[in-house]
Amino acid sequence: MANLLLSPLEKMYILHGVRDDCRSDGRTNIDYRPMELETDVVSHASGSARLRLANTDILVGVKTEIDLPNNDQPGYGKLEFFVDCSANATPEFEGRGGEQLANSISNMMQKAYQSSDAFDLKQLCIFEGKQCWKLYIDILILECGGNLCDAVSLAVKAALYNTRLPSVKTALLDGGNVDLQLSDDPYDNKLLNVDLAPLLVTLCKIGDKFVVDPSAEEENCSVISLIVGATGNKTNYNIDNKKNESCTDSKCTTIVMNGSGSLAPKTLKNAIKQGIEAVQFLDQALGQALLRERRENVTMKKYSYGFLK
Amino acid sequence: MPAADLLSSQGLRLDGRRANELRRIRCKLGVFTQPDGSAYLEQGNTKVLAAVYGPHQASKSKSSSDGVVVNCQYSMATFSTGERKNRPRGDRKSQEISLHLRQALTAAIKTELYPRSQIDIYVEVLQADGGTFCAGVNAATLALIDAGIPLRAYVCACSASMAWGARPQPLVDVPHVEEAAGGVVLTVASLPNTGSTALLEMSHKLHMDYFKMVFSSAVQGCRDIEVILDRAVRDHLAEGWTEQDTVTV
């Protein structure tokens, strides 16, 4: 991350704030900073989203391509994550400087989306064993203000929610080769089911307590952080908003520990529990925002802001 | 001859503009907080972000005692083009554009003021629809102004092409469809205030008789862009100031 210089006194101030559950910007330990989300910002991509979490700015574009399915998974599509750390965020990322961070984030996303409980790759199948959709999820990091993983996972889920796959009109089978005809009508398309797509939550251990959504300064004070990824909840993305009784619990899809410190088993267990609770809260907020935007889109009330706001 | 029907019989282009009309330009200064200066610029469907860091101390190898070292990096988001790009930067085209950006912007920056220092300018294309270099130069100018770096003049870039109908006519601000049609594309970066040209690049062939026509239409485009950028800068600076403030200050 961007190099940030903090004096021992400044660190002490942050540490005491976390201990007393009142952080330097007035939040409690479980509060998130304000977020701005807009989908459909890049017209050349099939789906896109821009998320700004305080100073962290993420732009995600999803591009689709027709590909051959893997031999061992004939009925499944493919997902590929690519992270680009733009030099706009910090001059350190110039050239190939951001590659290490980019790889670690894309690996983490790949792991979180790997389970079929998190994202159903079957919906990307066109013709079993012959053709499938491959989604390129390109993540562009434009500014780093701490808590990249959470912001990236939120933006990716929003972009996937916004992704439209063109409908397949006809498929001709000609001597083993499949010839697909895609619909030309931009409104004739299929949306993806991303209700269960996972969100990541970073928990930073500062002193004896864990905080969510650490700012860049707080990340600097922490010796160890825990990233918990858990699946979303279907009921959050239902338009009729009926609370089903069969509400499934979030399942943990990935856990990563970063940093030089270590954790006792009991603290670890508590932290994971806290992380899953935070995921459920975030997922609910994201679901509400996405549903509202879709409603505005249908009623033609949506105004496109992009970066001009 | 290619590009025969770029202009309809009514004098309208493929996107509905007249030959001398620019695409809509919308811009904003100061979009990010971490860089010293930043700007976002939309020129039609081309969308560009620029960030400026510096002037700060130059690394030993780059340092020059004559003036500031201008370091430019141009990159395109992988989802910015119709076909997905594999690499955002490092390919030949973006390296060449980085060099051109540097040349155009160094002409405007008062380099002699900051010896042994460095200014980093990063341009990121979010959506490409022709004229990405021009949009990059225009956005970088705004970012430099936002960073408070002394400039000799605004540096604006504009491209121009040629329509070969019954009567040859230059086309200003070339979008992707016209670039792809295979006609001439002349890219000019100029300092409209002083009337000088900082960078000129032409692809494909053009008879010298027509050069002046295309060149002057590109320069006119630069002048028009300067007016738009200047208004954006003034609006940005006036933002948040009420009349009361100006009285008390």
XYZ file of C-alpha atoms in Angstrom:
558
model
C 0.000 0.000 0.000
C 0.948 3.583 -0.383
C 3.660 4.518 2.055
C 2.260 6.549 4.848
C 4.305 7.955 7.685
C 2.750 7.966 11.137
C 4.497 9.027 14.313
C 4.230 6.854 17.462
C 1.914 9.458 19.005
C -0.455 9.359 16.067
C -0.536 5.588 16.257
C -1.256 5.773 19.976
C -4.159 8.119 19.290
C -5.707 5.667 16.830
C -5.089 2.770 19.220
C -6.823 4.502 22.136
C -9.712 5.488 19.876
C -10.302 1.887 18.882
C -10.087 0.766 22.506
C -12.803 3.248 23.481
C -14.938 2.366 20.420
C -14.665 5.850 18.956
C -12.330 6.052 15.996
C -10.496 9.120 14.718
C -13.266 9.941 12.248
C -16.044 9.449 14.789
C -17.098 5.962 13.728
C -17.518 3.012 16.053
C -15.535 -0.160 15.407
C -18.274 -1.757 13.294
C -19.180 1.262 11.139
C -18.442 1.667 7.458
C -17.534 4.938 5.814
C -20.061 6.441 3.372
C -20.151 4.752 -0.023
C -21.216 5.848 -3.468
C -22.150 3.286 -6.060
C -23.199 3.667 -9.652
C -23.659 0.910 -12.202
C -23.560 1.033 -15.986
C -20.841 3.679 -16.265
C -18.767 2.211 -19.117
C -20.779 1.647 -22.285
C -18.152 -0.565 -23.956
C -18.480 -3.185 -21.211
C -21.366 -5.634 -20.769
C -21.655 -4.595 -17.168
C -19.841 -2.045 -15.050
C -19.880 -0.383 -11.676
C -18.006 2.341 -9.927
C -17.694 2.355 -6.180
C -16.261 5.091 -4.044
C -15.734 4.213 -0.397
C -14.497 7.441 1.190
C -11.171 7.838 -0.667
C -11.037 4.412 -2.263
C -12.182 4.460 -5.863
C -12.842 1.288 -7.830
C -14.107 0.869 -11.365
C -15.128 -2.593 -12.538
C -15.935 -3.569 -16.107
C -17.230 -6.971 -17.163
C -16.567 -8.151 -20.692
C -17.992 -11.308 -22.199
C -16.461 -13.693 -24.668
C -17.501 -17.051 -26.082
C -15.075 -19.801 -25.153
C -14.727 -23.567 -25.076
C -15.537 -25.125 -21.693
C -12.867 -27.104 -19.897
C -12.916 -30.833 -20.632
C -13.488 -31.764 -17.004
C -16.324 -29.245 -16.575
C -18.373 -29.394 -19.788
C -21.488 -27.740 -18.354
C -19.782 -24.767 -16.731
C -18.722 -21.314 -17.844
C -15.599 -19.422 -16.847
C -14.779 -16.410 -14.743
C -11.529 -14.520 -14.872
C -10.498 -11.733 -12.562
C -7.945 -9.141 -13.556
C -6.871 -6.307 -11.291
C -5.066 -3.240 -12.569
C -3.596 -0.811 -10.062
C -3.652 2.469 -11.914
C -0.752 4.840 -11.336
C -3.405 7.489 -10.668
C -3.663 5.969 -7.180
C -0.020 6.401 -6.256
C 3.190 6.904 -8.280
C 4.481 3.628 -6.797
C 2.136 1.738 -9.108
C 3.835 3.147 -12.202
C 4.956 0.557 -14.742
C 4.754 -2.838 -13.088
C 4.844 -1.503 -9.531
C 1.294 -2.466 -8.631
C 1.461 -6.006 -9.929
C 2.030 -7.731 -6.601
C -0.948 -6.091 -4.943
C -3.035 -6.669 -8.065
C -2.238 -10.378 -8.129
C -3.025 -10.842 -4.463
C -6.435 -9.199 -4.874
C -7.321 -11.110 -8.043
C -6.323 -14.413 -6.433
C -8.464 -13.638 -3.433
C -11.472 -12.834 -5.612
C -10.932 -15.966 -7.671
C -10.891 -18.044 -4.494
C -13.988 -16.388 -3.093
C -15.962 -17.031 -6.311
C -14.737 -20.600 -6.788
C -17.447 -22.388 -4.826
C -20.709 -23.267 -6.586
C -22.498 -21.943 -3.507
C -21.049 -18.536 -4.238
C -21.516 -18.210 -7.985
C -23.257 -20.743 -10.184
C -21.071 -21.191 -13.246
C -23.771 -23.315 -14.885
C -25.670 -20.180 -15.870
C -22.776 -19.319 -18.208
C -23.145 -22.529 -20.192
C -24.466 -22.113 -23.740
C -24.033 -25.563 -25.244
C -22.769 -28.268 -22.971
C -19.264 -29.378 -23.831
C -19.066 -27.030 -26.832
C -19.573 -23.383 -25.956
C -19.762 -21.295 -22.826
C -19.499 -17.697 -21.775
C -16.269 -16.477 -20.307
C -16.603 -13.396 -18.157
C -13.589 -11.144 -17.842
C -13.997 -9.137 -14.670
C -11.559 -6.259 -14.949
C -11.009 -4.270 -11.793
C -9.375 -0.868 -12.012
C -8.106 0.678 -8.797
C -8.129 4.433 -9.223
C -7.452 5.593 -5.680
C -6.367 3.792 -2.525
C -7.847 5.032 0.732
C -7.701 1.786 2.674
C -9.931 -1.258 2.659
C -9.422 -2.245 -0.977
C -10.762 -5.798 -0.682
C -14.194 -4.846 0.635
C -14.588 -2.140 -1.983
C -13.474 -4.452 -4.792
C -15.855 -7.225 -3.788
C -18.805 -4.822 -3.541
C -18.026 -3.263 -6.912
C -17.609 -6.683 -8.552
C -20.948 -7.882 -7.260
C -22.639 -4.700 -8.469
C -21.007 -5.001 -11.893
C -22.069 -8.646 -12.220
C -25.598 -7.671 -11.201
C -25.524 -5.132 -14.018
C -24.050 -7.537 -16.602
C -26.206 -8.394 -19.594
C -25.448 -11.439 -21.701
C -26.852 -11.293 -25.226
C -29.455 -13.983 -25.902
C -28.535 -16.801 -28.232
C -31.037 -16.891 -31.087
C -30.029 -20.038 -32.889
C -27.314 -22.610 -32.561
C -26.428 -24.616 -35.657
C -24.663 -27.863 -35.130
C -22.484 -28.508 -38.129
C -20.275 -31.565 -37.963
C -19.294 -31.068 -34.355
C -18.838 -27.305 -34.697
C -21.373 -25.043 -33.065
C -22.353 -21.918 -34.944
C -24.071 -19.439 -32.652
C -26.213 -16.520 -33.675
C -26.488 -13.852 -31.043
C -29.374 -11.469 -30.856
C -28.667 -7.972 -32.235
C -31.324 -6.355 -30.100
C -29.623 -4.655 -27.122
C -32.763 -5.174 -25.023
C -32.927 -8.893 -25.774
C -30.549 -10.099 -23.117
C -30.200 -12.206 -20.034
C -29.263 -11.042 -16.562
C -27.030 -13.042 -14.276
C -28.097 -14.483 -10.977
C -25.625 -13.048 -8.479
C -27.719 -13.174 -5.303
C -25.240 -15.461 -3.618
C -22.067 -13.783 -4.868
C -19.641 -13.363 -1.980
C -18.520 -10.156 -0.336
C -15.223 -9.735 1.449
C -14.804 -7.974 4.758
C -11.444 -6.918 6.120
C -11.073 -6.979 9.867
C -8.074 -5.144 11.181
C -6.718 -5.989 14.583
C -5.758 -2.809 16.358
C -4.791 -3.308 19.983
C -7.069 -6.090 21.236
C -10.063 -5.208 19.098
C -11.091 -5.699 15.504
C -12.354 -2.874 13.335
C -14.120 -3.101 9.983
C -13.433 -0.783 7.041
C -10.005 0.448 8.174
C -8.762 3.708 6.702
C -5.226 3.857 5.303
C -3.958 5.223 8.639
C -5.597 2.457 10.608
C -4.216 -0.204 8.270
C -0.809 1.218 9.095
C -1.341 0.654 12.842
C -2.442 -2.919 12.563
C -0.081 -5.870 12.726
C -2.554 -8.378 11.396
C -5.734 -8.303 9.392
C -8.212 -11.008 8.555
C -10.207 -11.046 5.333
C -13.424 -13.010 5.522
C -15.468 -13.755 2.416
C -19.031 -14.990 2.804
C -21.920 -15.561 0.414
C -24.782 -13.137 0.063
C -28.434 -13.655 0.845
C -31.113 -14.300 -1.784
C -33.830 -12.319 -0.047
C -31.841 -9.100 -0.387
C -32.152 -9.165 -4.185
C -35.806 -10.136 -4.551
C -37.949 -7.401 -6.035
C -41.076 -8.389 -4.114
C -38.989 -8.052 -0.976
C -40.779 -10.918 0.723
C -38.835 -12.171 3.675
C -38.811 -15.900 3.093
C -38.724 -18.075 6.130
C -36.193 -20.325 4.436
C -33.628 -17.546 4.627
C -30.270 -19.182 4.165
C -27.355 -18.264 6.335
C -24.185 -16.868 4.835
C -21.538 -19.431 4.088
C -17.915 -18.598 4.481
C -16.108 -18.991 1.142
C -12.639 -17.701 1.901
C -10.515 -16.601 4.820
C -7.152 -14.945 4.372
C -4.804 -13.598 6.990
C -2.451 -10.769 6.140
C 0.312 -9.271 8.197
C 3.111 -10.257 10.502
C 1.206 -10.905 13.726
C -0.630 -13.971 14.961
C -4.040 -14.699 16.490
C -5.260 -16.887 19.340
C -7.912 -19.470 18.331
C -10.637 -17.811 20.389
C -10.019 -14.354 18.912
C -9.959 -15.885 15.468
C -13.353 -17.483 15.984
C -14.843 -14.237 17.244
C -13.341 -12.322 14.358
C -14.818 -14.684 11.774
C -18.210 -14.349 13.403
C -17.901 -10.563 13.380
C -16.855 -10.706 9.720
C -19.855 -12.777 8.657
C -22.190 -10.394 10.459
C -20.590 -7.485 8.619
C -21.037 -9.308 5.287
C -24.742 -9.803 5.983
C -25.148 -6.129 6.776
C -23.215 -5.033 3.686
C -25.101 -7.430 1.442
C -28.408 -6.060 2.612
C -27.300 -2.485 1.936
C -25.937 -3.416 -1.486
C -29.125 -5.264 -2.387
C -31.248 -2.263 -1.494
C -29.072 0.110 -3.517
C -29.016 -2.143 -6.588
C -32.753 -2.763 -6.497
C -33.425 0.952 -6.181
C -31.167 1.723 -9.134
C -32.830 -0.935 -11.257
C -36.239 0.492 -10.402
C -35.054 3.971 -11.390
C -33.682 2.550 -14.606
C -37.006 0.985 -15.516
C -38.924 4.164 -14.810
C -36.323 6.230 -16.747
C -35.584 8.321 -13.689
C -31.926 7.419 -13.425
C -29.478 10.203 -14.055
C -25.990 9.114 -15.020
C -23.304 10.861 -12.970
C -20.081 9.017 -13.756
C -17.123 11.044 -12.506
C -18.794 14.391 -13.056
C -20.539 14.616 -9.708
C -10.097 6.896 -52.299
C -11.304 5.855 -48.827
C -13.649 7.735 -46.580
C -15.931 8.830 -49.398
C -19.184 8.863 -47.501
C -18.103 10.318 -44.179
C -20.240 13.339 -44.940
C -23.827 12.918 -46.098
C -25.325 15.033 -48.857
C -26.879 17.186 -46.129
C -23.426 17.855 -44.703
C -23.890 15.663 -41.624
C -21.379 13.128 -40.307
C -22.054 9.578 -39.165
C -22.755 10.717 -35.595
C -24.926 13.627 -36.709
C -22.397 16.438 -36.294
C -21.502 19.028 -38.896
C -17.946 19.009 -40.274
C -16.688 21.769 -37.970
C -18.425 20.676 -34.767
C -16.647 19.142 -31.763
C -18.139 16.332 -29.736
C -19.663 17.312 -26.417
C -16.953 17.966 -23.853
C -17.741 17.604 -20.171
C -15.044 17.872 -17.563
C -14.365 18.170 -13.876
C -11.279 19.212 -11.969
C -10.219 17.747 -8.642
C -11.952 14.371 -8.811
C -9.464 12.684 -6.475
C -7.924 13.779 -3.202
C -4.624 11.912 -3.104
C -2.930 13.288 -6.231
C -1.804 16.910 -6.248
C -4.039 17.531 -9.221
C -6.602 15.459 -11.061
C -9.190 15.874 -13.755
C -11.820 13.881 -15.602
C -12.747 14.676 -19.171
C -15.381 13.253 -21.479
C -15.190 13.983 -25.173
C -18.214 12.290 -26.695
C -17.854 8.645 -25.721
C -14.140 8.937 -24.943
C -13.618 9.167 -21.194
C -10.266 9.954 -19.629
C -8.885 10.478 -16.139
C -5.639 12.324 -15.473
C -3.660 12.644 -12.251
C -0.626 14.799 -11.498
C 1.886 14.222 -8.700
C 4.559 16.778 -8.013
C 6.740 18.652 -8.454
C 8.732 16.456 -6.109
C 12.384 15.528 -5.836
C 13.534 13.614 -8.887
C 15.118 10.217 -8.622
C 18.927 10.415 -9.034
C 19.012 8.833 -12.473
C 16.411 11.153 -13.935
C 17.379 14.386 -12.186
C 18.330 17.286 -14.412
C 19.711 20.615 -13.228
C 18.237 22.469 -16.214
C 14.619 21.974 -15.438
C 11.896 19.728 -14.215
C 11.641 16.190 -15.582
C 8.184 15.441 -16.912
C 7.242 11.813 -16.552
C 4.137 10.601 -18.380
C 2.344 7.299 -18.367
C -0.599 6.553 -20.604
C -2.660 3.459 -19.958
C -5.961 2.157 -21.200
C -8.340 0.167 -19.034
C -8.735 -3.387 -20.309
C -12.471 -2.840 -20.787
C -12.113 0.533 -22.520
C -12.148 -0.715 -26.099
C -14.678 -2.817 -28.026
C -12.394 -5.845 -27.941
C -10.913 -6.591 -24.552
C -7.296 -5.498 -24.203
C -4.931 -7.938 -22.574
C -2.583 -5.388 -21.083
C -3.474 -1.927 -19.855
C -0.030 -0.501 -20.616
C 3.405 -1.404 -21.855
C 2.406 -2.130 -25.442
C 4.016 -0.114 -28.250
C 1.052 2.105 -28.916
C 0.671 3.265 -25.335
C 4.422 3.789 -24.983
C 4.386 5.965 -28.073
C 1.415 7.947 -26.796
C 3.214 8.393 -23.443
C 6.138 9.984 -25.295
C 3.829 12.228 -27.291
C 2.013 13.314 -24.150
C 5.312 14.184 -22.576
C 6.357 16.224 -25.592
C 3.094 18.137 -25.776
C 2.915 18.880 -22.059
C 6.590 19.780 -21.609
C 6.062 22.524 -24.184
C 3.522 24.160 -21.915
C 5.083 23.645 -18.476
C 7.515 26.285 -17.240
C 10.195 23.667 -16.737
C 12.974 26.098 -15.768
C 11.242 26.893 -12.453
C 11.868 23.501 -10.857
C 15.381 22.173 -11.459
C 16.204 18.720 -10.032
C 12.481 17.975 -9.661
C 10.026 15.712 -11.315
C 6.350 15.924 -12.270
C 4.429 12.687 -12.785
C 1.445 12.786 -15.099
C -0.724 9.682 -15.341
C -3.458 9.392 -17.927
C -5.969 6.572 -17.707
C -8.439 5.935 -20.531
C -11.692 4.501 -19.195
C -13.559 4.366 -22.463
C -12.060 4.769 -25.921
C -13.977 6.062 -28.907
C -11.310 7.727 -31.000
C -9.136 10.696 -30.132
C -7.889 9.208 -26.862
C -4.587 11.070 -27.167
C -6.400 14.387 -27.638
C -8.674 13.758 -24.683
C -5.607 12.712 -22.660
C -3.777 15.972 -23.394
C -6.844 18.042 -22.564
C -7.434 16.180 -19.306
C -3.743 16.407 -18.359
C -3.831 20.193 -18.902
C -6.734 20.477 -16.490
C -4.958 18.236 -13.971
C -1.797 20.363 -14.216
C -3.862 23.481 -13.582
C -5.566 21.759 -10.642
C -2.120 20.912 -9.255
C -1.126 24.575 -9.539
C 1.828 24.009 -11.837
C 2.811 27.149 -13.775
C 2.018 26.818 -17.472
C 2.896 29.085 -20.369
C -0.540 28.522 -21.855
C -3.265 25.934 -22.059
C -2.175 23.075 -24.256
C -5.080 21.602 -26.194
C -5.146 18.777 -28.667
C -7.576 18.066 -31.460
C -7.660 15.758 -34.444
C -8.962 16.378 -37.938
C -9.718 14.251 -40.944
C -10.895 14.826 -44.479
C -14.121 13.947 -46.261
C -13.783 13.447 -49.996
C -17.205 14.168 -51.382
C -18.134 16.426 -54.239
C -16.283 19.119 -52.363
C -13.412 18.052 -50.033
C -14.083 19.204 -46.516
C -12.062 18.835 -43.303
C -13.711 17.051 -40.356
C -12.799 18.124 -36.841
C -12.555 15.858 -33.718
C -12.453 12.387 -35.270
C -14.384 9.585 -33.517
C -13.541 5.893 -33.814
C -15.813 5.156 -36.798
C -14.121 7.843 -38.876
C -10.651 6.742 -37.742
C -11.499 3.197 -38.780
C -12.740 4.337 -42.187
C -9.109 4.623 -43.195
C -8.794 8.266 -44.135
C -6.123 10.690 -43.028
C -6.005 11.612 -39.321
C -4.030 14.670 -38.315
C -3.481 15.167 -34.600
C -2.385 18.574 -33.404
C -1.473 19.688 -29.900
C -1.208 23.428 -29.806
C -0.975 26.329 -27.419
C -3.861 28.364 -28.808
C -2.975 31.387 -26.690
C 0.389 31.824 -28.366
C -0.653 30.225 -31.649
C 2.221 27.760 -31.625
C 2.058 24.036 -32.242
C 3.604 21.644 -29.732
C 3.008 18.368 -31.517
C 1.850 17.264 -34.924
C 1.202 13.764 -36.076
C -0.357 12.502 -39.264
C -1.312 9.017 -40.325
C -2.087 7.897 -43.869
C -1.427 10.075 -46.879
C -2.673 13.518 -47.761
C -1.896 15.720 -50.732
C 0.018 18.822 -49.677
C -2.617 21.026 -51.319
C -5.097 19.951 -48.684
C -2.721 19.984 -45.703
C -3.345 23.593 -44.790
C -7.090 23.050 -44.816
C -6.957 20.066 -42.454
C -4.332 21.673 -40.249
C -6.251 24.887 -39.796
C -9.428 23.011 -38.932
C -7.558 21.038 -36.247
C -6.074 24.259 -34.858
C -9.526 25.840 -34.830
C -10.685 22.777 -32.881
C -7.902 23.403 -30.340
C -9.040 27.012 -29.975
C -12.623 25.899 -29.370
C -11.449 23.372 -26.790
C -9.409 26.017 -24.997
C -12.543 28.098 -24.486
C -14.315 25.099 -22.945
C -11.370 24.200 -20.681
C -10.962 27.804 -19.581
C -14.619 27.995 -18.596
C -14.300 24.728 -16.650
C -11.284 26.076 -14.735
C -13.056 29.328 -13.900
C -16.185 27.485 -12.761
C -14.085 25.156 -10.631
C -12.290 28.033 -8.948
C -15.510 29.934 -8.348
C -17.162 26.887 -6.795
C -18.004 27.270 -3.147
C -17.433 31.029 -3.227
C -20.443 33.204 -2.625
C -20.605 36.934 -3.052
C -20.431 37.344 0.698
C -17.059 35.615 0.792
C -15.593 37.921 -1.805
C -16.732 40.946 0.183
C -15.210 39.766 3.460
C -11.936 38.562 1.958
